[in-house]
Coordinates of C-alpha atoms in Angstrom, one line a residue:
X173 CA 64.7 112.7 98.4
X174 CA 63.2 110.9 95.0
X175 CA 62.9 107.4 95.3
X176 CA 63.4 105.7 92.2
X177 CA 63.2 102.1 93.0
X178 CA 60.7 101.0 91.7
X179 CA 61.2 103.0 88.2
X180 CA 61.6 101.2 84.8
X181 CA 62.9 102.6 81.9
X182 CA 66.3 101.6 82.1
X183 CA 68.1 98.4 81.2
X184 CA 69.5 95.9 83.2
X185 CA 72.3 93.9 81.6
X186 CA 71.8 90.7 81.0
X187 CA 74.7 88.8 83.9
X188 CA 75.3 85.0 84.4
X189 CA 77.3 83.8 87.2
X190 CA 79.9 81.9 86.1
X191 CA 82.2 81.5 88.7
X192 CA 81.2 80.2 92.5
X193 CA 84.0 78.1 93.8
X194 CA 87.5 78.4 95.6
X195 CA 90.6 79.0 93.4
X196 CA 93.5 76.7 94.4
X197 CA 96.7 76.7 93.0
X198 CA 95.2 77.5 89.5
X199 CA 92.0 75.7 89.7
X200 CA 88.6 76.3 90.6
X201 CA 87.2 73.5 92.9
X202 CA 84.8 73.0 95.8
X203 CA 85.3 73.2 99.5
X204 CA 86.7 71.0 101.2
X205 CA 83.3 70.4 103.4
X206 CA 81.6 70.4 100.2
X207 CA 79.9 73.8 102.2
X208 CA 78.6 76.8 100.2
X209 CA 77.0 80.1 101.5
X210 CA 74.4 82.6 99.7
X211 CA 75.3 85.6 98.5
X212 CA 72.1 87.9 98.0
X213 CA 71.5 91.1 95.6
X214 CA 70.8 94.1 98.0
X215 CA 68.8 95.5 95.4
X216 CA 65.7 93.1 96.3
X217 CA 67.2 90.7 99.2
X218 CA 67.2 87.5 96.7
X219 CA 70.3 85.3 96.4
X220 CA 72.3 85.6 93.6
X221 CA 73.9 82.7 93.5
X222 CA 75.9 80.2 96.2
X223 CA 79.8 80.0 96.6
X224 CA 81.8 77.4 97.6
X225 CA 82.8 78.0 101.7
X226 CA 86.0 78.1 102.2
X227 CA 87.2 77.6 105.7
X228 CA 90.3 76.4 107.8
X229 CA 90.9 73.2 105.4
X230 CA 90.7 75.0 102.7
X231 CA 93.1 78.1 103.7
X232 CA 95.4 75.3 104.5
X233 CA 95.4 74.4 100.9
X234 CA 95.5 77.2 99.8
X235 CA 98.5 78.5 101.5
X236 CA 100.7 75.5 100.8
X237 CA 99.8 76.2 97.2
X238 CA 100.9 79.9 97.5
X239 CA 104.1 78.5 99.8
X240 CA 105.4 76.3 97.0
X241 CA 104.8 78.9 93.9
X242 CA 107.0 81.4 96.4
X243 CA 109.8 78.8 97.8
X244 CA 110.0 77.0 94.1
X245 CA 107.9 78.6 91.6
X246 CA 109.0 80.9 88.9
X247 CA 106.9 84.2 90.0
X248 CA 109.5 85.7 92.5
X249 CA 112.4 84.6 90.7
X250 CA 111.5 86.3 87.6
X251 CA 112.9 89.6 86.3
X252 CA 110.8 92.5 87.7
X253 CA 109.9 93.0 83.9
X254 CA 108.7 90.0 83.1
X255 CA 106.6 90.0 86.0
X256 CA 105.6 93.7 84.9
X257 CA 104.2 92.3 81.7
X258 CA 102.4 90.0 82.9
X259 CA 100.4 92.5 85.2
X260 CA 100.2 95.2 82.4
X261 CA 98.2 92.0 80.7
X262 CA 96.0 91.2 83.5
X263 CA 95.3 94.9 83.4
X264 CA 94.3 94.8 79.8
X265 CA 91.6 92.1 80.4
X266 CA 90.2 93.6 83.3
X267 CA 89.8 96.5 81.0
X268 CA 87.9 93.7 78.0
X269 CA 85.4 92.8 80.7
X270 CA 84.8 96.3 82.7
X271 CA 80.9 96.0 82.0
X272 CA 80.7 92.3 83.5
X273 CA 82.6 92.8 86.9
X274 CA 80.8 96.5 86.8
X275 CA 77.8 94.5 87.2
X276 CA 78.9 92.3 89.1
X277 CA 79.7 94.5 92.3
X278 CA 76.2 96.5 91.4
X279 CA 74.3 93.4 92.0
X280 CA 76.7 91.8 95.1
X281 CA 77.7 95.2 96.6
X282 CA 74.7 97.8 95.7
X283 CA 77.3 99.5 93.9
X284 CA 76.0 102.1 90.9
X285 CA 76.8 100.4 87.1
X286 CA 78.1 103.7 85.9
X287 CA 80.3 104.8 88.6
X288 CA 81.7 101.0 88.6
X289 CA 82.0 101.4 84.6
X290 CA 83.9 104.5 85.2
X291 CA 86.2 104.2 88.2
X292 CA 86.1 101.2 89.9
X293 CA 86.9 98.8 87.5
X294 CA 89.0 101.3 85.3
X295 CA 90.7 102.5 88.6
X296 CA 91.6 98.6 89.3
X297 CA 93.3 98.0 85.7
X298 CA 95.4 101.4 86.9
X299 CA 96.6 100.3 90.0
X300 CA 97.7 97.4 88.0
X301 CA 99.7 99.5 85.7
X302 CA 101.0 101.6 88.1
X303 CA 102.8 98.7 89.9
X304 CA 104.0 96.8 86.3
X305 CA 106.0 99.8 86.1
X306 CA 107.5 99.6 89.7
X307 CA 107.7 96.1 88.9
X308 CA 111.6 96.3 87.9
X309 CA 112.6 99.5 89.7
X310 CA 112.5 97.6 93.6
X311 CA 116.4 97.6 94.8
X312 CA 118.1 98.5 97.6
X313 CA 121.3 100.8 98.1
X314 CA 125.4 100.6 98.7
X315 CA 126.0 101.4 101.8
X316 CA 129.0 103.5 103.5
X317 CA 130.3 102.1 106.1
X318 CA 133.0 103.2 109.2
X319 CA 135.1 100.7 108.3
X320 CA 136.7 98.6 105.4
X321 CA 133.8 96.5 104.7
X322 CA 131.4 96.4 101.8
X323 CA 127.6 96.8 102.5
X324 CA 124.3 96.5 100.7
X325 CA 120.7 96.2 101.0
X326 CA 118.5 94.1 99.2
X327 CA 114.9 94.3 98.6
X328 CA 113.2 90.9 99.1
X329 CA 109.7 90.1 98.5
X330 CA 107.9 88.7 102.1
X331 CA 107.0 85.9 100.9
X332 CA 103.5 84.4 101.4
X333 CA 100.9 87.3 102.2
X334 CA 97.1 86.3 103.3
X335 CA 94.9 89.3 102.1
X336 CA 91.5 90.3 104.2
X337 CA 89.0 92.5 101.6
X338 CA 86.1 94.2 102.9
X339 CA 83.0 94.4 101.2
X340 CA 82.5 98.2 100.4
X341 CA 84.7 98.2 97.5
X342 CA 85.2 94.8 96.5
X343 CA 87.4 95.7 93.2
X344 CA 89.3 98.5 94.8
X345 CA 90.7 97.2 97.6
X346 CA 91.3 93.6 96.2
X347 CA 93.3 95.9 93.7
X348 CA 94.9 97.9 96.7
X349 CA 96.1 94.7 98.1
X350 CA 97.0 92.3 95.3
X351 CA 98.6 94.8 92.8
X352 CA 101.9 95.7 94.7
X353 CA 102.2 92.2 96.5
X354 CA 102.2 90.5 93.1
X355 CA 105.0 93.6 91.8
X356 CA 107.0 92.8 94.7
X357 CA 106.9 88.8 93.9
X358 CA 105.1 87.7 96.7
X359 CA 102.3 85.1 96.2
X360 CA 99.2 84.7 98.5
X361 CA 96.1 84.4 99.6
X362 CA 92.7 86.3 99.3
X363 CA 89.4 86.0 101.4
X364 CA 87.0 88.6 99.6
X365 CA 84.5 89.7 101.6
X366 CA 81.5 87.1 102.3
X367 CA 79.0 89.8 101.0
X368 CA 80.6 90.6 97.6
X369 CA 83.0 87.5 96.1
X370 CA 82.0 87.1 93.0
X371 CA 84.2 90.1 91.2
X372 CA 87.2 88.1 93.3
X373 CA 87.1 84.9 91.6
X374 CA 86.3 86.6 88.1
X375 CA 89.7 88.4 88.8
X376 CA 91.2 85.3 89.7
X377 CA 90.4 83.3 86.1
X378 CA 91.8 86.9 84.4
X379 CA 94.9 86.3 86.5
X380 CA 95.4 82.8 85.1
X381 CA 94.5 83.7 81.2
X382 CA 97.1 86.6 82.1
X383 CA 100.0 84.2 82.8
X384 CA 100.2 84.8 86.5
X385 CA 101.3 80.9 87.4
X386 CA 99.4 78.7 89.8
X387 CA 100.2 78.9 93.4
X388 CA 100.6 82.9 93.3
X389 CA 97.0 83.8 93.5
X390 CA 94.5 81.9 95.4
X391 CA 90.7 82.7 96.4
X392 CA 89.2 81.6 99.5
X393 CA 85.9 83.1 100.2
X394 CA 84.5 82.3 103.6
X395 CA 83.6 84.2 106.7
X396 CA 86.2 85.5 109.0
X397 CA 85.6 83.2 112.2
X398 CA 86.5 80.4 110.5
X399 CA 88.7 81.4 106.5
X400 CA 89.4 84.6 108.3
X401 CA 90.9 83.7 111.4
X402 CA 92.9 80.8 109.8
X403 CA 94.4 83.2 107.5
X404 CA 95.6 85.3 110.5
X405 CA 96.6 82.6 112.4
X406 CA 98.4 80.5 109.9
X407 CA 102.1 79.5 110.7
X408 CA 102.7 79.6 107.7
X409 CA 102.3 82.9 106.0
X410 CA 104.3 85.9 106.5
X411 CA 101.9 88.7 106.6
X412 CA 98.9 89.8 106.8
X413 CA 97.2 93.4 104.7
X414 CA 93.5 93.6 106.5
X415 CA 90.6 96.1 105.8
X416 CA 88.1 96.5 107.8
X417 CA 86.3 97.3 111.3
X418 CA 88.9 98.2 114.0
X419 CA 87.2 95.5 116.4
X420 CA 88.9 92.6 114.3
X421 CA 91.8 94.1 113.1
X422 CA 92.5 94.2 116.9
X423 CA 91.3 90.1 116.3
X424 CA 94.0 89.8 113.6
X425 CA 96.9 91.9 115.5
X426 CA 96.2 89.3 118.2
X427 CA 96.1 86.3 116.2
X428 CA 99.4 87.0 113.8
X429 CA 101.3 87.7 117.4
X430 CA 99.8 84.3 118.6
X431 CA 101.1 82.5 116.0
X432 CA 104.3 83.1 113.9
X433 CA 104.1 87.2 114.8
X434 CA 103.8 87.7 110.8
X435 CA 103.6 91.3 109.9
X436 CA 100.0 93.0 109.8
X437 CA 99.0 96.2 107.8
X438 CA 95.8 97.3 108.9
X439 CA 93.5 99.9 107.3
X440 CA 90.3 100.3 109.6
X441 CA 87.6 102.4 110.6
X442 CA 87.3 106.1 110.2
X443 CA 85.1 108.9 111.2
X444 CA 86.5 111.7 109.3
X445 CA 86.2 115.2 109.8
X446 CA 85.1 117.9 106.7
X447 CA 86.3 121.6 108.4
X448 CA 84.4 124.1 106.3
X449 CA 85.1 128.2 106.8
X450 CA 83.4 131.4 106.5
X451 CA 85.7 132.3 103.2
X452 CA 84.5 129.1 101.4
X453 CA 82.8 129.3 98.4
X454 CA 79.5 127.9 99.9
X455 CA 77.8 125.9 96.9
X456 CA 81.0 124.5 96.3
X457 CA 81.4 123.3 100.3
X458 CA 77.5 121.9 100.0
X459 CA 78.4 120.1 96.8
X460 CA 81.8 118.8 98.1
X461 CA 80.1 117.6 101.8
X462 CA 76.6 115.9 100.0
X463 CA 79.7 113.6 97.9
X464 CA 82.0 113.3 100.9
X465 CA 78.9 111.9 102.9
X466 CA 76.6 109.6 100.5
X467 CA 78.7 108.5 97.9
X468 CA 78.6 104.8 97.9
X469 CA 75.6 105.3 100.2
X470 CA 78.3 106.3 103.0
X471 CA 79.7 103.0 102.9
X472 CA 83.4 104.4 102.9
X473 CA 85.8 104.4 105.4
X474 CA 86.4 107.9 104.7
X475 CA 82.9 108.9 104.4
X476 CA 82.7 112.9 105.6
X477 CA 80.3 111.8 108.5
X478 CA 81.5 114.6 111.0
X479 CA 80.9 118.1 108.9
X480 CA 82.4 120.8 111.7
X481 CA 80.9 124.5 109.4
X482 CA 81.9 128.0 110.7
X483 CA 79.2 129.8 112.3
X484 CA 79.0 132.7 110.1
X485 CA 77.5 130.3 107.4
X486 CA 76.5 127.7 109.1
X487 CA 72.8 128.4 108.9
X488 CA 73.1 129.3 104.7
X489 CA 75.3 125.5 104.5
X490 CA 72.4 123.7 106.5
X491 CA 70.0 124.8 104.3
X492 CA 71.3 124.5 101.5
X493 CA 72.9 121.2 102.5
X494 CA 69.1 119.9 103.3
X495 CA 67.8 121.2 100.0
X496 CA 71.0 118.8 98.1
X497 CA 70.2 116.1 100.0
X498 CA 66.0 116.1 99.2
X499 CA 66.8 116.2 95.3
X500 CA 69.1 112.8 96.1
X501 CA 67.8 110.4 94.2
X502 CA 67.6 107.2 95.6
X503 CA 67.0 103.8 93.6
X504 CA 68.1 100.5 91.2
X505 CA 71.9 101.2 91.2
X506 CA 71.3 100.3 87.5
X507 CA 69.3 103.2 87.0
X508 CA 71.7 106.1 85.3
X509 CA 69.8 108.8 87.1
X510 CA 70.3 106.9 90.3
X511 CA 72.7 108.7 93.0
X512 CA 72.6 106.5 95.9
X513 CA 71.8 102.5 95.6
X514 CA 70.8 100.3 98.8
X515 CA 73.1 99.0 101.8
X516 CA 75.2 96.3 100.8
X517 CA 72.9 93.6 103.2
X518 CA 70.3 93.4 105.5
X519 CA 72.5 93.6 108.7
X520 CA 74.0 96.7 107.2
X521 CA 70.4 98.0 106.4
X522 CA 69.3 97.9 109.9
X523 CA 72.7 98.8 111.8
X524 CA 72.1 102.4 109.9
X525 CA 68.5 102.5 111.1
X526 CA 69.6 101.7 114.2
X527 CA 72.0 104.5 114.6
X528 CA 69.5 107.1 112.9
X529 CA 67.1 106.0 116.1
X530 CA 70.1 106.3 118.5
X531 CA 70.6 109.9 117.1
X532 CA 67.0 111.3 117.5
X533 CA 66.9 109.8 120.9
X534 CA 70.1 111.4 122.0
X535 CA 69.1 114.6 121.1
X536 CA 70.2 116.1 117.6
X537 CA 67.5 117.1 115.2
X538 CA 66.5 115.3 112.3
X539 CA 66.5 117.6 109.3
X540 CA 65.6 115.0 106.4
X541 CA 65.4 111.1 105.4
X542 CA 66.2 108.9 108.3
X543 CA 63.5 106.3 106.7
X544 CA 63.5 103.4 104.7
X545 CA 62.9 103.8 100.8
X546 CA 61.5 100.3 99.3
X547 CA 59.1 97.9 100.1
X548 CA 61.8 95.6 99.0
X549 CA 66.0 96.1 99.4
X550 CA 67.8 97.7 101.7
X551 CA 67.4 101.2 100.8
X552 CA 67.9 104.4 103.3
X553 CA 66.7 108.2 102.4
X554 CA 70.1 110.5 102.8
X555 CA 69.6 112.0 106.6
X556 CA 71.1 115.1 107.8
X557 CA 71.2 115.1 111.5
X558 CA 72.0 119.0 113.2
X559 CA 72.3 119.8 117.0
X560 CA 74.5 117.0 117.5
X561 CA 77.1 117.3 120.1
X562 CA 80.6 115.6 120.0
X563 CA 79.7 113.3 122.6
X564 CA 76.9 111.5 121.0
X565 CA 77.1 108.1 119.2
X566 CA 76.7 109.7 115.6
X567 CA 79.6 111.9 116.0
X568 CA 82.0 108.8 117.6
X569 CA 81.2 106.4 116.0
X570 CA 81.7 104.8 112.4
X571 CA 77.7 104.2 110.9
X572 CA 78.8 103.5 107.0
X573 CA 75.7 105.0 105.8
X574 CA 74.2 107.8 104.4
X575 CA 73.7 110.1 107.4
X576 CA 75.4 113.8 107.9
X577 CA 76.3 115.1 111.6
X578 CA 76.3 118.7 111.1
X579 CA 77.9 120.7 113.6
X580 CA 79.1 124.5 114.5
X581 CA 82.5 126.0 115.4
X582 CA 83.8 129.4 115.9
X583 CA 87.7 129.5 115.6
X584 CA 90.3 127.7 113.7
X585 CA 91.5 126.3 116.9
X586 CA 87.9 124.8 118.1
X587 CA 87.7 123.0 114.8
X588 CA 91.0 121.7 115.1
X589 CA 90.6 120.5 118.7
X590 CA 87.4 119.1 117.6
X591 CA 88.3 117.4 114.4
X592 CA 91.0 115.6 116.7
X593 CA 88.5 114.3 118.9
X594 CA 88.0 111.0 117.7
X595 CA 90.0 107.4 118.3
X596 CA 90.0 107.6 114.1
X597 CA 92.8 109.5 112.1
X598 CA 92.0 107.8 108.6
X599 CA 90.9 111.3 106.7
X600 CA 90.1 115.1 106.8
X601 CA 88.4 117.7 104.5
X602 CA 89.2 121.2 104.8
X603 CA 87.6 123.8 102.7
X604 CA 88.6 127.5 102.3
X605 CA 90.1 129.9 100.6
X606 CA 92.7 130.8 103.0
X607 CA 96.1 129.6 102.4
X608 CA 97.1 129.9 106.4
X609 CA 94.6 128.4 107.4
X610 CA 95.0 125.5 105.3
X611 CA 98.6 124.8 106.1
X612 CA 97.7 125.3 109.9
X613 CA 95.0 122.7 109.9
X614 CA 96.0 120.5 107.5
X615 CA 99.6 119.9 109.9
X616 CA 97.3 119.9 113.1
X617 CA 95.1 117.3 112.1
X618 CA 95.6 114.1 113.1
X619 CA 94.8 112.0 110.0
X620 CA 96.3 109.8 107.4
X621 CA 95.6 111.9 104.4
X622 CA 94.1 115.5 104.2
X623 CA 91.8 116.8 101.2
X624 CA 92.2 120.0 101.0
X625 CA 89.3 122.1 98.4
X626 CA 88.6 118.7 97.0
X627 CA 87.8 115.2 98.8
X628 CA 88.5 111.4 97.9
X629 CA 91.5 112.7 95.7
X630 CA 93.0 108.9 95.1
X631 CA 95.2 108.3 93.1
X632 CA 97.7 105.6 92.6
X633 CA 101.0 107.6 93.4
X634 CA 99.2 109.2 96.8
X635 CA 99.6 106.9 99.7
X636 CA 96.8 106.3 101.7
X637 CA 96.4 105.0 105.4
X638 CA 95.5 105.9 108.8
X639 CA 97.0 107.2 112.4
X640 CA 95.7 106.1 115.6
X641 CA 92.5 103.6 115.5
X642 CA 92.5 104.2 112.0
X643 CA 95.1 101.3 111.8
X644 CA 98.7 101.3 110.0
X645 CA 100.7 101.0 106.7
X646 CA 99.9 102.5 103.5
X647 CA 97.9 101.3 100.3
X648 CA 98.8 102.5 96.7
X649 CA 102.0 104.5 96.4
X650 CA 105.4 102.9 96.5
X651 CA 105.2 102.8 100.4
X652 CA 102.3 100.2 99.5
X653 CA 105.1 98.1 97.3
X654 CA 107.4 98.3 99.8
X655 CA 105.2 96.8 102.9
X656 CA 105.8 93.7 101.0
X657 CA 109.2 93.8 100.9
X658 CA 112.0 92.9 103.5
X659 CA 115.0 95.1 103.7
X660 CA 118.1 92.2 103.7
X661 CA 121.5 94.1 104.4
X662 CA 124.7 91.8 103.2
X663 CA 128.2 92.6 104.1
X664 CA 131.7 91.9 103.4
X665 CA 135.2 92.5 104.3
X666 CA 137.1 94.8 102.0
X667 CA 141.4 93.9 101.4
X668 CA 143.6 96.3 100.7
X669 CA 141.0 98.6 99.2
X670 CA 142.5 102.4 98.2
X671 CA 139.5 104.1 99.3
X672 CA 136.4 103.8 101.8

């Protein structure tokens, strides 16, 4: 591993905060308490600036803002098209300012400039597209009934949706989330995550220049016992969509059935399987595992943090595996040559530490990193951990951090039966060359989506979501359009009709 933290020689754009308060109804304005909260760059620990906190008051607000744009406002009642245009604009000006929120999410998130340049934000101003376009294709059918009565579905937006965004990939999944709700002609509200809001409320003053109208998208950052939990709770909106840890979607499940039983889409935690076999083109496997485990430092739910590797080339992939993972270089995610930036906070920081600690004392070998990297931010050396055994915490449960569990198998069953060993089902990797044995494992596995030869393969036509733990309901795709929608059937009696 080369640490490169404390290297110069690359420049660090020039970024100025300029927006730090709640968005209500089409204005930024303060809490409600007149309360704000720090939000620090992980790159050194400081604060980058302080933002308005939002909390039960202020949801409140919020919400009856987003309840009167959807009851009276113009945003569902619209043609699909015109509400198409206006999101194929919004996606145009994320598109004008991709090197501003880019940097923004490098220095809230510890996200790296380039890869934020090139997919994140870019990928964002997609998801945008893709739903413009679905925009005026939502209707429902004629049905046929047993009788002589006409029948029909309609497709009707839900109404008010509260949004929950974690912190990992603050553009994406606020994108994930708002994108098809705004298509479908719902309004709502969003609680970014309290460690990365500021790309949020930039996105929300590109809304407004777009034309989206006031009411329809509101900001509330805050933290989750107090903004969170009154979103969940709130009588008055109809659903919730929530990413995060599976401990508080339980928290939200519990608090939407407490209150008005909204609907809840939940995307949690993972702790995904890659199944790699004897036929695979080795460098290939080592290349695809090193990116399914430390890209974004391993803070992704579907991080490859349980690599299950066929015995007859298991001792070739760890070495190889080990030699990847020394050349990693680790630094300022501004830093071009940079792979891997620091954990998005200090909590983060030490929660990974803590597990790599857990892992050596329970027994599996440390093969590299394991250690901090800085005398200053919150950076961790990519660690490869071999000898572990299924029952040990790094092989259960969900780190999000740059650590590999490397483990042996013999038969296409064992790695089955042991890729299914987990409460998670959010992803799966399976490399080889085998045709049967992709089919085979691909249907046995127990997961929401299954890379086969290739791994985070997004894209905005491929729904994505989890079984089991892993939570419920889909993101992108049109099954993400149609979680806000209601399915209203209307029938009448037919007279004298010549023909059912």
């Amino acid at each position: 591993m080369a640490a490169a933290s404390g290297q110069k020689g690359f420049e660090v754009p020039e970024l100025k905060i300029k927006f730090t308060k709640l968005f209500i109804n089409g204005q930024f304005v303060d809490a409600a308490s007149g309360k704000t909260f720090e939000t620090r760059d992980p790159r050194t620990g400081e604060v980058i600036a302080r933002i308005a906190e939002g909390d039960k008051a202020d949801v409140d607000l919020a919400v009856k803002a987003a309840r009167e744009a959807f009851d009276n406002g113009p945003w569902p009642r619209m043609p699909g098209c015109a509400r198409g245009r206006i999101l194929h604009k919004f996606a145009d000006l994320v598109d004008q300012h991709v090197e501003e929120l880019a940097a923004l999410d490098t220095v809230d998130a510890g996200k790296l400039f380039q890869m934020g340049k090139l997919m994140d934000i870019p990928g964002g101003a997609n998801l945008l597209r893709y739903y413009a376009g679905a925009a005026d294709k939502i209707h429902g059918e004629t049905l046929k009934m047993s009788r002589p009565l006409q029948a029909y579905t309609l497709k009707e937006p839900v109404g008010v949706v509260g949004h929950i965004v974690p912190w990992n990939y603050p553009t994406t999944m606020f994108f994930f989330k708002v994108s098809p709700a705004l298509a479908a002609g719902c309004t709502m509200v969003v609680k970014p995550a309290e460690q990365t809001p500021l790309s949020a409320l930039f996105y929300a003053h590109l809304a407004k220049e777009a034309g989206i109208p006031d009411g329809v998208l509101n900001i509330v950052p805050g933290f989750g016992p107090t903004a969170g939990a009154a979103i969940a709770s709130h009588m008055d909106i109809d659903k919730i969509s929530f990413t995060g840890s599976t401990e508080v979607g339980r928290i939200i499940m519990q608090a939407a059935a407490m209150s008005n039983l909204k609907s809840v889409s939940l995307e949690l935690g993972g702790k995904s399987p890659v199944i790699v076999f004897d036929d695979a083109d080795i460098d290939m496997a080592v290349n695809l595992v090193n990116m399914a485990t430390y890209t974004n430092k391993g803070e992704i739910c579907v991080a490859g943090s349980r690599i299950y590797v066929q015995e007859g080339i298991y001792d070739a992939f760890v070495k190889k595996s080990v030699e990847l993972a020394k050349k990693s270089v680790v630094g300022d995610p501004f830093n071009p040559n940079v792979n891997q930036g620091p954990q998005v906070d200090k909590d983060q920081y030490e929660k990974v530490l803590k597990y790599i600690d857990v892992g050596k004392r329970e027994g599996a070998t440390l093969l590299t990193g394991g250690k901090p990297c800085s005398e200053k931010g919150y950076y961790i050396e990519p660690t490869i951990f071999t000898d572990v055994k299924d029952d040990m915490s790094i092989a259960k449960e969900e780190m999000f951090g740059p650590v590999m569990a490397l483990m042996k198998f013999k038969t296409v069953e064992e790695a089955i039966q042991k890729a299914n060993n987990t409460r998670y089902g959010l992803a799966a990797g399976v490399v080889t060359k085998n045709i049967d044995t992709m089919n085979t494992v691909s249907r046995s596995v127990r997961a929401g989506v299954i890379w086969v030869n290739c791994y985070f393969a997004f894209d905005p036509d491929a729904p994505f979501g989890g079984y089991k733990m892993s939570g419920f309901g889909k993101d992108m795709g049109i099954d993400a359009l149609d979680k806000y929608l209601h399915t209203k059937t209307v029938v009448t009696p037919l007279y004298n009709t010549p023909w059912l």
